[in-house]
Short mmCIF file of C-alpha atoms and ligand atoms in Angstrom, two decimals:
data_model
loop_
_atom_site.label_atom_id
_atom_site.label_comp_id
_atom_site.label_asym_id
_atom_site.label_seq_id
_atom_site.Cartn_x
_atom_site.Cartn_y
_atom_site.Cartn_z
CA MET M 1 0.00 0.00 0.00
CA ILE M 2 2.66 2.55 1.03
CA ARG M 3 5.95 2.41 -0.77
CA LEU M 4 9.03 4.49 -0.26
CA THR M 5 11.22 3.68 -3.23
CA ASP M 6 14.89 4.77 -3.39
CA LEU M 7 13.88 7.82 -1.42
CA SER M 8 16.48 10.52 -0.80
CA PHE M 9 15.84 13.59 1.29
CA GLY M 10 17.88 16.30 2.97
CA TYR M 11 17.01 19.72 4.32
CA ARG M 12 18.24 22.78 2.42
CA ASN M 13 22.02 23.18 2.63
CA GLN M 14 22.26 20.04 4.78
CA PRO M 15 23.68 16.62 3.95
CA LEU M 16 21.14 13.98 2.90
CA LEU M 17 19.29 12.39 5.82
CA PHE M 18 18.16 9.46 3.67
CA ASN M 19 19.88 8.26 0.56
CA GLY M 20 18.02 5.58 -1.38
CA LEU M 21 15.75 4.43 1.43
CA ASN M 22 13.17 1.68 0.73
CA LEU M 23 10.18 0.75 2.84
CA SER M 24 6.83 -0.99 2.22
CA LEU M 25 3.85 -0.87 4.56
CA GLU M 26 0.58 -2.75 4.29
CA THR M 27 -2.93 -2.32 5.66
CA GLY M 28 -4.00 -4.36 8.69
CA HIS M 29 -0.88 -3.49 10.68
CA ILE M 30 0.18 -1.11 13.41
CA TYR M 31 3.80 -0.20 12.79
CA GLY M 32 6.08 1.27 15.42
CA LEU M 33 8.74 3.53 13.91
CA LEU M 34 11.55 3.55 16.43
CA GLY M 35 14.58 5.78 16.37
CA LYS M 36 16.66 7.97 18.60
CA ASN M 37 15.93 11.68 18.84
CA GLY M 38 17.10 13.31 15.63
CA SER M 39 17.28 10.02 13.70
CA GLY M 40 14.82 11.36 11.12
CA LYS M 41 11.49 9.81 12.14
CA THR M 42 9.46 12.99 11.68
CA THR M 43 11.20 13.73 8.41
CA LEU M 44 10.50 10.23 7.11
CA LEU M 45 6.83 10.43 8.13
CA LYS M 46 6.47 13.82 6.43
CA ASN M 47 7.91 12.34 3.23
CA MET M 48 5.46 9.46 3.58
CA VAL M 49 2.38 11.71 3.80
CA GLY M 50 3.45 14.29 1.20
CA LEU M 51 4.46 17.12 3.53
CA HIS M 52 8.10 16.93 2.39
CA TYR M 53 9.16 16.31 -1.18
CA PRO M 54 11.83 13.69 -1.82
CA LYS M 55 14.97 14.90 -3.61
CA ALA M 56 14.99 11.61 -5.47
CA GLY M 57 12.84 8.50 -5.43
CA ARG M 58 9.15 8.29 -4.58
CA ALA M 59 6.68 8.00 -1.75
CA THR M 60 3.42 6.47 -2.99
CA ILE M 61 0.13 5.25 -1.59
CA ASP M 62 -1.58 2.72 -3.83
CA GLY M 63 0.75 3.85 -6.61
CA VAL M 64 -0.02 7.59 -6.32
CA ASP M 65 2.79 9.98 -5.33
CA THR M 66 1.90 11.58 -2.00
CA ALA M 67 3.96 14.67 -2.94
CA LYS M 68 1.34 15.46 -5.60
CA ARG M 69 -1.06 16.13 -2.69
CA ARG M 70 -4.15 15.10 -4.65
CA PRO M 71 -7.25 15.94 -2.56
CA ASP M 72 -8.75 12.46 -3.00
CA LEU M 73 -5.55 10.96 -1.63
CA LEU M 74 -5.18 13.48 1.20
CA SER M 75 -8.70 12.65 2.39
CA ARG M 76 -7.47 9.08 2.99
CA ILE M 77 -4.42 10.14 5.02
CA PHE M 78 -4.30 11.61 8.50
CA PHE M 79 -1.01 12.89 9.89
CA LEU M 80 -0.98 13.92 13.53
CA PRO M 81 2.17 15.92 14.30
CA GLU M 82 3.92 15.69 17.66
CA GLU M 83 2.65 19.17 18.54
CA PRO M 84 -0.57 19.61 16.62
CA TYR M 85 -1.96 23.07 15.92
CA ILE M 86 -4.91 23.71 18.22
CA PRO M 87 -7.36 26.36 17.00
CA ASP M 88 -9.24 28.69 19.35
CA HIS M 89 -12.49 26.80 18.66
CA THR M 90 -14.97 24.64 20.48
CA ALA M 91 -14.93 20.94 19.61
CA LYS M 92 -18.19 21.46 17.71
CA ALA M 93 -16.74 24.24 15.54
CA PHE M 94 -13.57 22.21 14.96
CA LEU M 95 -15.60 19.23 13.77
CA GLU M 96 -17.73 21.39 11.49
CA THR M 97 -14.70 22.92 9.77
CA THR M 98 -12.33 19.93 9.70
CA SER M 99 -14.31 16.70 9.50
CA PRO M 100 -15.71 17.42 5.98
CA PHE M 101 -12.19 16.84 4.62
CA TYR M 102 -12.50 13.22 5.74
CA PRO M 103 -15.50 11.47 4.18
CA THR M 104 -15.00 8.46 6.45
CA PHE M 105 -15.18 10.54 9.66
CA ASP M 106 -17.46 8.83 12.21
CA ARG M 107 -19.05 11.17 14.77
CA GLU M 108 -20.26 8.38 17.03
CA LEU M 109 -16.84 6.83 17.21
CA PHE M 110 -15.38 10.25 17.97
CA ASN M 111 -17.80 10.76 20.88
CA GLY M 112 -16.88 7.32 22.20
CA TYR M 113 -13.14 8.07 22.01
CA LEU M 114 -13.58 11.42 23.77
CA ALA M 115 -15.50 9.70 26.55
CA ALA M 116 -12.84 6.98 26.83
CA PHE M 117 -10.17 9.70 27.02
CA ASP M 118 -12.15 11.71 29.57
CA VAL M 119 -11.96 14.89 27.48
CA PRO M 120 -14.78 17.45 27.96
CA GLU M 121 -16.49 18.24 24.68
CA ARG M 122 -17.87 21.73 25.24
CA ARG M 123 -14.78 23.68 26.22
CA VAL M 124 -12.81 25.86 23.83
CA LEU M 125 -9.92 23.65 22.74
CA THR M 126 -7.18 26.10 23.74
CA LYS M 127 -8.59 26.10 27.30
CA LEU M 128 -8.00 22.35 27.66
CA SER M 129 -4.76 21.13 29.26
CA LEU M 130 -2.00 20.16 26.83
CA GLY M 131 -2.63 16.47 27.52
CA GLN M 132 -6.36 16.91 26.88
CA GLN M 133 -5.64 18.77 23.65
CA LYS M 134 -3.44 15.92 22.50
CA LYS M 135 -6.10 13.35 23.41
CA PHE M 136 -8.74 15.40 21.59
CA MET M 137 -6.60 15.34 18.45
CA ILE M 138 -5.89 11.61 18.79
CA ALA M 139 -9.64 10.97 19.13
CA PHE M 140 -10.27 13.06 16.01
CA ALA M 141 -7.46 11.36 14.09
CA LEU M 142 -8.82 7.89 14.91
CA ALA M 143 -12.42 8.86 14.17
CA CYS M 144 -11.45 10.01 10.66
CA ARG M 145 -10.91 6.31 9.87
CA THR M 146 -8.47 7.10 7.09
CA LYS M 147 -6.70 4.33 5.25
CA LEU M 148 -3.36 5.65 6.52
CA LEU M 149 -3.06 7.12 9.99
CA VAL M 150 0.35 8.44 10.97
CA MET M 151 0.94 9.73 14.48
CA ASP M 152 4.27 11.31 15.35
CA GLU M 153 5.22 10.70 19.00
CA PRO M 154 1.55 10.32 20.02
CA THR M 155 2.33 9.45 23.64
CA ASN M 156 4.54 12.50 24.26
CA GLY M 157 2.78 14.81 26.69
CA LEU M 158 0.41 12.11 27.97
CA ASP M 159 0.48 11.17 31.65
CA ILE M 160 0.58 7.53 32.71
CA PRO M 161 -3.22 6.98 32.92
CA SER M 162 -3.63 8.69 29.53
CA LYS M 163 -1.01 6.39 28.01
CA ALA M 164 -3.07 3.42 29.24
CA GLN M 165 -6.22 4.99 27.74
CA PHE M 166 -4.35 5.54 24.47
CA ARG M 167 -3.34 1.89 24.34
CA LYS M 168 -6.92 0.73 24.94
CA VAL M 169 -8.49 3.11 22.44
CA LEU M 170 -5.96 2.34 19.74
CA ALA M 171 -6.36 -1.41 20.14
CA SER M 172 -10.10 -0.99 19.51
CA ALA M 173 -9.53 1.21 16.46
CA VAL M 174 -7.46 -1.12 14.28
CA ASP M 175 -9.00 -2.85 11.33
CA GLU M 176 -7.87 -4.74 8.26
CA ASP M 177 -8.42 -1.80 5.92
CA CYS M 178 -6.15 0.69 7.59
CA CYS M 179 -2.49 1.09 8.26
CA ILE M 180 -1.35 2.87 11.41
CA VAL M 181 2.18 4.17 11.88
CA LEU M 182 3.29 5.43 15.30
CA SER M 183 6.69 6.93 15.88
CA THR M 184 8.40 7.11 19.23
CA HIS M 185 11.74 7.49 20.90
CA GLN M 186 10.15 6.14 24.10
CA VAL M 187 10.08 2.56 22.96
CA ARG M 188 8.26 1.16 25.99
CA ASP M 189 5.20 3.28 25.25
CA LEU M 190 4.44 1.03 22.28
CA ASP M 191 4.71 -2.25 24.21
CA ASN M 192 1.74 -4.53 23.42
CA LEU M 193 0.44 -2.03 20.92
CA ILE M 194 2.29 -2.57 17.66
CA ASP M 195 2.56 -5.74 15.60
CA SER M 196 5.50 -4.61 13.47
CA VAL M 197 8.68 -2.72 14.17
CA ILE M 198 10.71 -0.42 11.96
CA VAL M 199 14.03 0.78 13.34
CA LEU M 200 15.46 3.89 11.75
CA HIS M 201 19.13 4.51 12.43
CA ASP M 202 21.96 6.24 10.58
CA GLY M 203 19.60 7.25 7.78
CA THR M 204 18.52 3.72 6.96
CA VAL M 205 15.88 1.20 7.96
CA LYS M 206 18.02 -1.18 10.01
CA LEU M 207 15.17 -3.54 10.79
CA GLN M 208 11.60 -4.03 9.64
CA VAL M 209 9.89 -7.05 11.04
CA GLN M 210 6.59 -8.46 12.28
CA LEU M 211 6.93 -9.23 15.96
CA ASP M 212 5.22 -12.63 15.72
CA GLN M 213 7.70 -13.73 13.06
CA LEU M 214 10.60 -12.28 15.01
CA THR M 215 9.74 -14.20 18.16
CA GLU M 216 9.84 -17.45 16.23
CA GLN M 217 13.48 -16.82 15.37
CA ILE M 218 14.67 -15.24 18.59
CA ARG M 219 13.72 -15.43 22.24
CA PHE M 220 13.75 -12.78 24.93
CA GLY M 221 14.65 -13.87 28.46
CA ASN M 222 16.81 -13.47 31.54
CA VAL M 223 19.95 -15.57 31.61
CA SER M 224 22.92 -15.97 33.90
CA GLY M 225 26.21 -17.85 34.07
CA THR M 226 27.47 -19.57 30.94
CA ALA M 227 24.16 -19.03 29.11
CA VAL M 228 25.13 -15.36 28.70
CA ALA M 229 27.72 -16.39 26.12
CA SER M 230 25.03 -17.73 23.78
CA ALA M 231 23.12 -14.43 23.74
CA LEU M 232 22.90 -12.44 20.53
CA TYR M 233 22.64 -9.36 22.70
CA GLY M 234 22.46 -8.82 26.44
CA GLU M 235 22.22 -6.11 29.05
CA ALA M 236 23.25 -6.72 32.65
CA ALA M 237 20.48 -5.97 35.16
CA PHE M 238 19.88 -6.59 38.88
CA ASP M 239 18.02 -9.84 38.09
CA GLY M 240 20.48 -11.32 35.60
CA THR M 241 21.22 -10.50 31.99
CA HIS M 242 18.27 -9.41 29.86
CA ALA M 243 19.09 -11.24 26.68
CA ILE M 244 18.06 -11.91 23.11
CA LEU M 245 18.79 -15.53 22.26
CA PRO M 246 18.60 -17.80 19.23
CA ASN M 247 15.36 -19.77 19.35
CA PRO M 248 15.78 -23.12 17.60
CA GLU M 249 13.18 -24.71 19.92
CA ARG M 250 10.62 -22.03 18.92
CA ILE M 251 9.84 -21.14 22.53
CA SER M 252 7.43 -18.23 22.65
CA SER M 253 8.43 -15.11 24.56
CA LYS M 254 7.20 -11.56 24.92
CA PRO M 255 9.32 -9.17 22.87
CA ASP M 256 11.20 -6.55 24.87
CA LEU M 257 11.09 -3.63 22.45
CA GLU M 258 13.69 -1.59 24.28
CA LEU M 259 16.16 -4.45 24.30
CA LEU M 260 15.46 -5.13 20.63
CA PHE M 261 15.96 -1.48 19.75
CA ASN M 262 19.21 -1.26 21.72
CA ALA M 263 20.46 -4.45 20.05
CA VAL M 264 19.71 -3.13 16.57
CA VAL M 265 21.38 0.25 17.06
CA SER M 266 24.36 -1.21 18.92
CA ASP M 267 27.57 -1.40 16.96
CA SER M 268 27.93 -5.17 17.27
CA GLY M 269 25.60 -6.12 14.41
CA ILE M 270 25.42 -9.70 15.78
CA LEU M 271 21.62 -9.72 16.02
CA LEU M 272 21.12 -8.23 12.56
CA ASN M 273 23.57 -10.71 11.04
CA TYR M 274 21.73 -13.57 12.73
CA LEU M 275 18.35 -12.35 11.49
CA ALA M 276 19.74 -11.86 7.99
CA LYS M 277 20.89 -15.48 8.02
CA GLU M 278 17.44 -16.54 9.21
CA GLU M 279 16.03 -14.42 6.38
CA ILE M 280 13.46 -12.50 8.35
CA ARG M 281 14.77 -8.98 7.96
P1 ADP V 301 13.30 12.72 14.88
O1 ADP V 301 11.85 12.88 14.53
O2 ADP V 301 13.77 11.29 14.73
O3 ADP V 301 13.65 13.28 16.22
P2 ADP V 301 13.73 14.71 12.82
O4 ADP V 301 13.18 14.14 11.56
O5 ADP V 301 12.88 15.71 13.54
O6 ADP V 301 14.16 13.52 13.79
O7 ADP V 301 15.10 15.39 12.50
C1 ADP V 301 16.16 14.71 11.81
C2 ADP V 301 17.31 15.69 11.61
O8 ADP V 301 16.89 16.73 10.72
C3 ADP V 301 17.77 16.39 12.89
O9 ADP V 301 19.17 16.51 12.82
C4 ADP V 301 17.10 17.74 12.81
O10 ADP V 301 17.87 18.71 13.48
C5 ADP V 301 17.07 18.00 11.33
N1 ADP V 301 15.90 18.84 10.93
C6 ADP V 301 14.62 18.62 11.25
N2 ADP V 301 13.81 19.56 10.71
C7 ADP V 301 14.65 20.41 10.04
C8 ADP V 301 14.43 21.60 9.25
N3 ADP V 301 13.20 22.08 9.05
N4 ADP V 301 15.51 22.20 8.70
C9 ADP V 301 16.76 21.69 8.88
N5 ADP V 301 17.03 20.58 9.61
C10 ADP V 301 15.99 19.93 10.18
#
């Protein structure tokens, strides 16, 4: 559905951030785009949705270049920036002016999301707290039911209960016809929420994988003693070494996204070489 093909992009008078980057995303998935601060997540997402224009290569949705910004395509994409613009409007006025751009907008769903997020509906939006403003925009973004929903750092600015609400609401919003992309540098926020991981590092996609396939090839667990030597990656902790291990016995384990991310961006390359051999990257 979404293809970034040989995409190159750099800001004016700056070296290229991406040089020949390739990425394919499909509907029916929630992707987590992971990367350190400054790794280019926002820039990549803006290329994806047609807010930045590639210097070379293409970003397409169903074969149409997003950079052309065709209205029929834009009505099927929602991009929620990390710090969305909040107009000095009531929710009602906001819906009246903005929802017509999205033919699939569902008012009932929106009301349900606002209730789940505990956001009052009648206040002027700029009078809401920053967290409430963010939740209002997330509720709107989800209720638009666009084919592609991209949220840049959606959990930034949310307190702990709101992060739990976000998780619950998002899980109920996924369907086979849409593709959701969430970026974060706070990897743990996406635990149990995403089914696929994309790690962006040094201007390239270091890893793109479905978590269920990944956990067939590797196993996450705590090890100690001689077992540490067999780890593909490990981090010492008070309760042993948190490790990523080969998984020939196909033992199921819960992926530790932070450990996975650290392993991928570490210099060792052992995990990536192993996965390349197992042909799942
Ligand atoms: P991330 O979202 O992963 O934190 P960004 O895509 O925001 O990363 O930024 C990637 C790099 O591009 C950073 O070095 C940042 O300083 C730079 N950058 C971002 N926006 C601009 C801009 N408008 N002009 C020039 N450089 C920019």
